[in-house]
Amino acid sequence: MHISRSFTVDAPADQVVTALLSSELAAKRMALLGVTEFDHNVEGNTAVTHATIPADKLPSQASAFVKNGVDATVKALAAGHTVNYTLDLKGAPVDLTWTVALTDGTPTSADLEADFKVKIPIMGAKIEQRAAAWVDRLLNSEVRSIEEVLAG
């Protein structure tokens, strides 16, 4: 399933890219998931977050398929005003990649393009549609978190 959304952040694009790679934003993302133990490393224009997420912290639909939880790694690679993400979920039949492309201005405009695939025969497309219903809610939380990081 392909997902496209746009949002704005009241900061210059360079600062938004820095926030997208930051440990502070990674911590806010993990807090939303109820995950307290994770690793986040930034080296240059690359950030990697790794966490083990117990099944009881996953949505009920997901926990039915991943009874032992998931081992999640998110890699973010910034190139100019674009940040490309990949999510590797060991133990879950999911592929997710997304890109945030920023256009400098006041405020900064951001275009999010994501590809989400659930690899479960017959039920995958239905699960993708249910998950897509959460995109706007998650994106609103993400924008608030980015703005909080930028505010210091």
PDB file of C-alpha atoms in Angstrom, residues 1-151:
ATOM      1  CA  MET A   1       0.000   0.000   0.000  1.00  0.00           C
ATOM      2  CA  HIS A   2       1.337   3.423  -0.916  1.00  0.00           C
ATOM      3  CA  ILE A   3       0.671   6.315   1.463  1.00  0.00           C
ATOM      4  CA  SER A   4       1.218  10.028   0.732  1.00  0.00           C
ATOM      5  CA  ARG A   5       0.771  12.844   3.221  1.00  0.00           C
ATOM      6  CA  SER A   6       1.993  16.426   3.642  1.00  0.00           C
ATOM      7  CA  PHE A   7       2.617  18.441   6.767  1.00  0.00           C
ATOM      8  CA  THR A   8       4.398  21.605   7.882  1.00  0.00           C
ATOM      9  CA  VAL A   9       6.867  22.366  10.645  1.00  0.00           C
ATOM     10  CA  ASP A  10       7.593  25.891  11.855  1.00  0.00           C
ATOM     11  CA  ALA A  11      11.390  25.702  11.509  1.00  0.00           C
ATOM     12  CA  PRO A  12      14.016  25.794   8.750  1.00  0.00           C
ATOM     13  CA  ALA A  13      14.501  22.530   6.832  1.00  0.00           C
ATOM     14  CA  ASP A  14      18.064  22.002   8.149  1.00  0.00           C
ATOM     15  CA  GLN A  15      16.781  22.086  11.721  1.00  0.00           C
ATOM     16  CA  VAL A  16      13.947  19.687  10.874  1.00  0.00           C
ATOM     17  CA  VAL A  17      16.424  17.198   9.363  1.00  0.00           C
ATOM     18  CA  THR A  18      18.544  17.423  12.528  1.00  0.00           C
ATOM     19  CA  ALA A  19      15.415  16.806  14.633  1.00  0.00           C
ATOM     20  CA  LEU A  20      14.396  13.821  12.482  1.00  0.00           C
ATOM     21  CA  LEU A  21      17.744  12.140  13.203  1.00  0.00           C
ATOM     22  CA  SER A  22      17.921  13.134  16.870  1.00  0.00           C
ATOM     23  CA  SER A  23      18.001  10.995  19.992  1.00  0.00           C
ATOM     24  CA  GLU A  24      15.296  13.231  21.478  1.00  0.00           C
ATOM     25  CA  LEU A  25      12.850  12.380  18.690  1.00  0.00           C
ATOM     26  CA  ALA A  26      13.734   8.682  18.895  1.00  0.00           C
ATOM     27  CA  ALA A  27      12.937   8.783  22.629  1.00  0.00           C
ATOM     28  CA  LYS A  28       9.567  10.438  21.967  1.00  0.00           C
ATOM     29  CA  ARG A  29       8.728   7.833  19.310  1.00  0.00           C
ATOM     30  CA  MET A  30       9.603   4.991  21.682  1.00  0.00           C
ATOM     31  CA  ALA A  31       7.581   6.576  24.498  1.00  0.00           C
ATOM     32  CA  LEU A  32       4.507   6.602  22.223  1.00  0.00           C
ATOM     33  CA  LEU A  33       4.987   2.844  21.789  1.00  0.00           C
ATOM     34  CA  GLY A  34       5.519   2.315  25.506  1.00  0.00           C
ATOM     35  CA  VAL A  35       9.076   1.143  24.866  1.00  0.00           C
ATOM     36  CA  THR A  36      11.546   2.171  27.564  1.00  0.00           C
ATOM     37  CA  GLU A  37      14.668   0.296  26.463  1.00  0.00           C
ATOM     38  CA  PHE A  38      16.158   1.059  23.071  1.00  0.00           C
ATOM     39  CA  ASP A  39      19.402   2.113  21.405  1.00  0.00           C
ATOM     40  CA  HIS A  40      19.734   5.141  19.140  1.00  0.00           C
ATOM     41  CA  ASN A  41      22.952   6.131  17.402  1.00  0.00           C
ATOM     42  CA  VAL A  42      23.657   9.036  15.071  1.00  0.00           C
ATOM     43  CA  GLU A  43      26.744   9.111  12.873  1.00  0.00           C
ATOM     44  CA  GLY A  44      26.858  11.978  10.424  1.00  0.00           C
ATOM     45  CA  ASN A  45      23.751  11.845   8.277  1.00  0.00           C
ATOM     46  CA  THR A  46      22.633   8.386   9.463  1.00  0.00           C
ATOM     47  CA  ALA A  47      20.587   7.479  12.534  1.00  0.00           C
ATOM     48  CA  VAL A  48      19.729   3.957  13.654  1.00  0.00           C
ATOM     49  CA  THR A  49      17.202   3.068  16.346  1.00  0.00           C
ATOM     50  CA  HIS A  50      16.924  -0.477  17.647  1.00  0.00           C
ATOM     51  CA  ALA A  51      14.312  -1.794  20.083  1.00  0.00           C
ATOM     52  CA  THR A  52      12.757  -5.043  21.112  1.00  0.00           C
ATOM     53  CA  ILE A  53       9.008  -4.494  21.386  1.00  0.00           C
ATOM     54  CA  PRO A  54       7.082  -6.998  23.516  1.00  0.00           C
ATOM     55  CA  ALA A  55       3.890  -8.440  21.992  1.00  0.00           C
ATOM     56  CA  ASP A  56       1.755  -6.753  24.680  1.00  0.00           C
ATOM     57  CA  LYS A  57       2.909  -3.307  23.424  1.00  0.00           C
ATOM     58  CA  LEU A  58       1.743  -4.035  19.864  1.00  0.00           C
ATOM     59  CA  PRO A  59      -1.777  -3.436  18.526  1.00  0.00           C
ATOM     60  CA  SER A  60      -3.988  -6.452  19.264  1.00  0.00           C
ATOM     61  CA  GLN A  61      -4.202  -7.370  15.573  1.00  0.00           C
ATOM     62  CA  ALA A  62      -0.413  -7.512  15.335  1.00  0.00           C
ATOM     63  CA  SER A  63       0.209  -9.368  18.580  1.00  0.00           C
ATOM     64  CA  ALA A  64      -1.817 -12.295  17.245  1.00  0.00           C
ATOM     65  CA  PHE A  65       0.845 -12.808  14.545  1.00  0.00           C
ATOM     66  CA  VAL A  66       3.953 -11.991  16.564  1.00  0.00           C
ATOM     67  CA  LYS A  67       3.401 -13.667  19.909  1.00  0.00           C
ATOM     68  CA  ASN A  68       7.030 -13.143  20.978  1.00  0.00           C
ATOM     69  CA  GLY A  69       7.142  -9.449  20.059  1.00  0.00           C
ATOM     70  CA  VAL A  70       9.395  -7.950  17.424  1.00  0.00           C
ATOM     71  CA  ASP A  71      12.979  -6.894  17.080  1.00  0.00           C
ATOM     72  CA  ALA A  72      12.743  -3.504  15.316  1.00  0.00           C
ATOM     73  CA  THR A  73      15.450  -1.460  13.620  1.00  0.00           C
ATOM     74  CA  VAL A  74      14.733   1.887  11.972  1.00  0.00           C
ATOM     75  CA  LYS A  75      17.447   3.360   9.797  1.00  0.00           C
ATOM     76  CA  ALA A  76      17.248   7.000   8.712  1.00  0.00           C
ATOM     77  CA  LEU A  77      19.567   8.385   6.062  1.00  0.00           C
ATOM     78  CA  ALA A  78      19.559  12.121   5.358  1.00  0.00           C
ATOM     79  CA  ALA A  79      20.615  13.529   2.000  1.00  0.00           C
ATOM     80  CA  GLY A  80      20.160  17.285   1.872  1.00  0.00           C
ATOM     81  CA  HIS A  81      16.564  18.019   2.828  1.00  0.00           C
ATOM     82  CA  THR A  82      15.371  14.443   2.314  1.00  0.00           C
ATOM     83  CA  VAL A  83      15.356  11.695   4.920  1.00  0.00           C
ATOM     84  CA  ASN A  84      14.874   8.082   3.781  1.00  0.00           C
ATOM     85  CA  TYR A  85      13.744   5.509   6.334  1.00  0.00           C
ATOM     86  CA  THR A  86      13.669   1.732   6.376  1.00  0.00           C
ATOM     87  CA  LEU A  87      12.059  -0.396   9.046  1.00  0.00           C
ATOM     88  CA  ASP A  88      13.293  -3.922   9.639  1.00  0.00           C
ATOM     89  CA  LEU A  89      10.938  -5.953  11.858  1.00  0.00           C
ATOM     90  CA  LYS A  90      12.441  -9.318  12.634  1.00  0.00           C
ATOM     91  CA  GLY A  91       9.629 -11.646  13.605  1.00  0.00           C
ATOM     92  CA  ALA A  92       6.913  -9.742  11.724  1.00  0.00           C
ATOM     93  CA  PRO A  93       5.766 -10.163   8.103  1.00  0.00           C
ATOM     94  CA  VAL A  94       5.929  -6.424   7.358  1.00  0.00           C
ATOM     95  CA  ASP A  95       7.913  -4.214   4.976  1.00  0.00           C
ATOM     96  CA  LEU A  96       7.874  -0.455   5.526  1.00  0.00           C
ATOM     97  CA  THR A  97       9.939   2.256   3.866  1.00  0.00           C
ATOM     98  CA  TRP A  98       9.229   5.958   3.794  1.00  0.00           C
ATOM     99  CA  THR A  99      10.726   9.247   2.714  1.00  0.00           C
ATOM    100  CA  VAL A 100      10.271  12.723   4.133  1.00  0.00           C
ATOM    101  CA  ALA A 101      11.189  15.407   1.576  1.00  0.00           C
ATOM    102  CA  LEU A 102      11.410  18.943   2.958  1.00  0.00           C
ATOM    103  CA  THR A 103      11.006  22.222   1.104  1.00  0.00           C
ATOM    104  CA  ASP A 104      12.689  25.072   2.933  1.00  0.00           C
ATOM    105  CA  GLY A 105      10.466  28.001   3.770  1.00  0.00           C
ATOM    106  CA  THR A 106       8.546  29.410   6.679  1.00  0.00           C
ATOM    107  CA  PRO A 107       7.096  27.077   7.691  1.00  0.00           C
ATOM    108  CA  THR A 108       8.959  24.140   6.137  1.00  0.00           C
ATOM    109  CA  SER A 109       6.735  21.941   3.980  1.00  0.00           C
ATOM    110  CA  ALA A 110       7.224  18.191   4.173  1.00  0.00           C
ATOM    111  CA  ASP A 111       5.975  15.478   1.853  1.00  0.00           C
ATOM    112  CA  LEU A 112       5.853  11.956   3.245  1.00  0.00           C
ATOM    113  CA  GLU A 113       5.767   9.011   0.842  1.00  0.00           C
ATOM    114  CA  ALA A 114       5.536   5.512   2.327  1.00  0.00           C
ATOM    115  CA  ASP A 115       5.252   1.962   1.056  1.00  0.00           C
ATOM    116  CA  PHE A 116       3.728  -0.501   3.508  1.00  0.00           C
ATOM    117  CA  LYS A 117       3.316  -4.216   2.838  1.00  0.00           C
ATOM    118  CA  VAL A 118       1.974  -6.944   5.106  1.00  0.00           C
ATOM    119  CA  LYS A 119       3.074 -10.333   3.803  1.00  0.00           C
ATOM    120  CA  ILE A 120       0.257 -12.533   5.079  1.00  0.00           C
ATOM    121  CA  PRO A 121      -1.726 -14.397   2.419  1.00  0.00           C
ATOM    122  CA  ILE A 122      -5.364 -13.355   2.072  1.00  0.00           C
ATOM    123  CA  MET A 123      -5.344 -11.075   5.140  1.00  0.00           C
ATOM    124  CA  GLY A 124      -2.376  -8.803   4.312  1.00  0.00           C
ATOM    125  CA  ALA A 125      -4.306  -6.200   2.329  1.00  0.00           C
ATOM    126  CA  LYS A 126      -7.001  -5.969   4.997  1.00  0.00           C
ATOM    127  CA  ILE A 127      -4.382  -5.426   7.718  1.00  0.00           C
ATOM    128  CA  GLU A 128      -2.681  -2.772   5.562  1.00  0.00           C
ATOM    129  CA  GLN A 129      -5.970  -0.878   5.254  1.00  0.00           C
ATOM    130  CA  ARG A 130      -6.562  -0.996   9.006  1.00  0.00           C
ATOM    131  CA  ALA A 131      -3.049   0.270   9.642  1.00  0.00           C
ATOM    132  CA  ALA A 132      -3.459   3.049   7.065  1.00  0.00           C
ATOM    133  CA  ALA A 133      -6.363   4.394   9.121  1.00  0.00           C
ATOM    134  CA  TRP A 134      -3.802   5.210  11.858  1.00  0.00           C
ATOM    135  CA  VAL A 135      -1.471   7.166   9.574  1.00  0.00           C
ATOM    136  CA  ASP A 136      -2.980  10.620  10.150  1.00  0.00           C
ATOM    137  CA  ARG A 137      -3.069  10.113  13.906  1.00  0.00           C
ATOM    138  CA  LEU A 138       0.554   8.924  13.962  1.00  0.00           C
ATOM    139  CA  LEU A 139       1.666  11.751  11.688  1.00  0.00           C
ATOM    140  CA  ASN A 140       0.023  14.341  13.952  1.00  0.00           C
ATOM    141  CA  SER A 141       1.891  12.855  16.927  1.00  0.00           C
ATOM    142  CA  GLU A 142       5.127  12.875  14.930  1.00  0.00           C
ATOM    143  CA  VAL A 143       4.739  16.552  13.982  1.00  0.00           C
ATOM    144  CA  ARG A 144       4.038  17.492  17.629  1.00  0.00           C
ATOM    145  CA  SER A 145       7.117  15.530  18.705  1.00  0.00           C
ATOM    146  CA  ILE A 146       9.307  17.202  16.064  1.00  0.00           C
ATOM    147  CA  GLU A 147       8.106  20.632  17.213  1.00  0.00           C
ATOM    148  CA  GLU A 148       8.821  19.733  20.852  1.00  0.00           C
ATOM    149  CA  VAL A 149      12.354  18.645  19.944  1.00  0.00           C
ATOM    150  CA  LEU A 150      12.897  21.870  18.015  1.00  0.00           C
ATOM    151  CA  ALA A 151      11.589  23.950  20.928  1.00  0.00           C
TER     152      ALA A 151
END
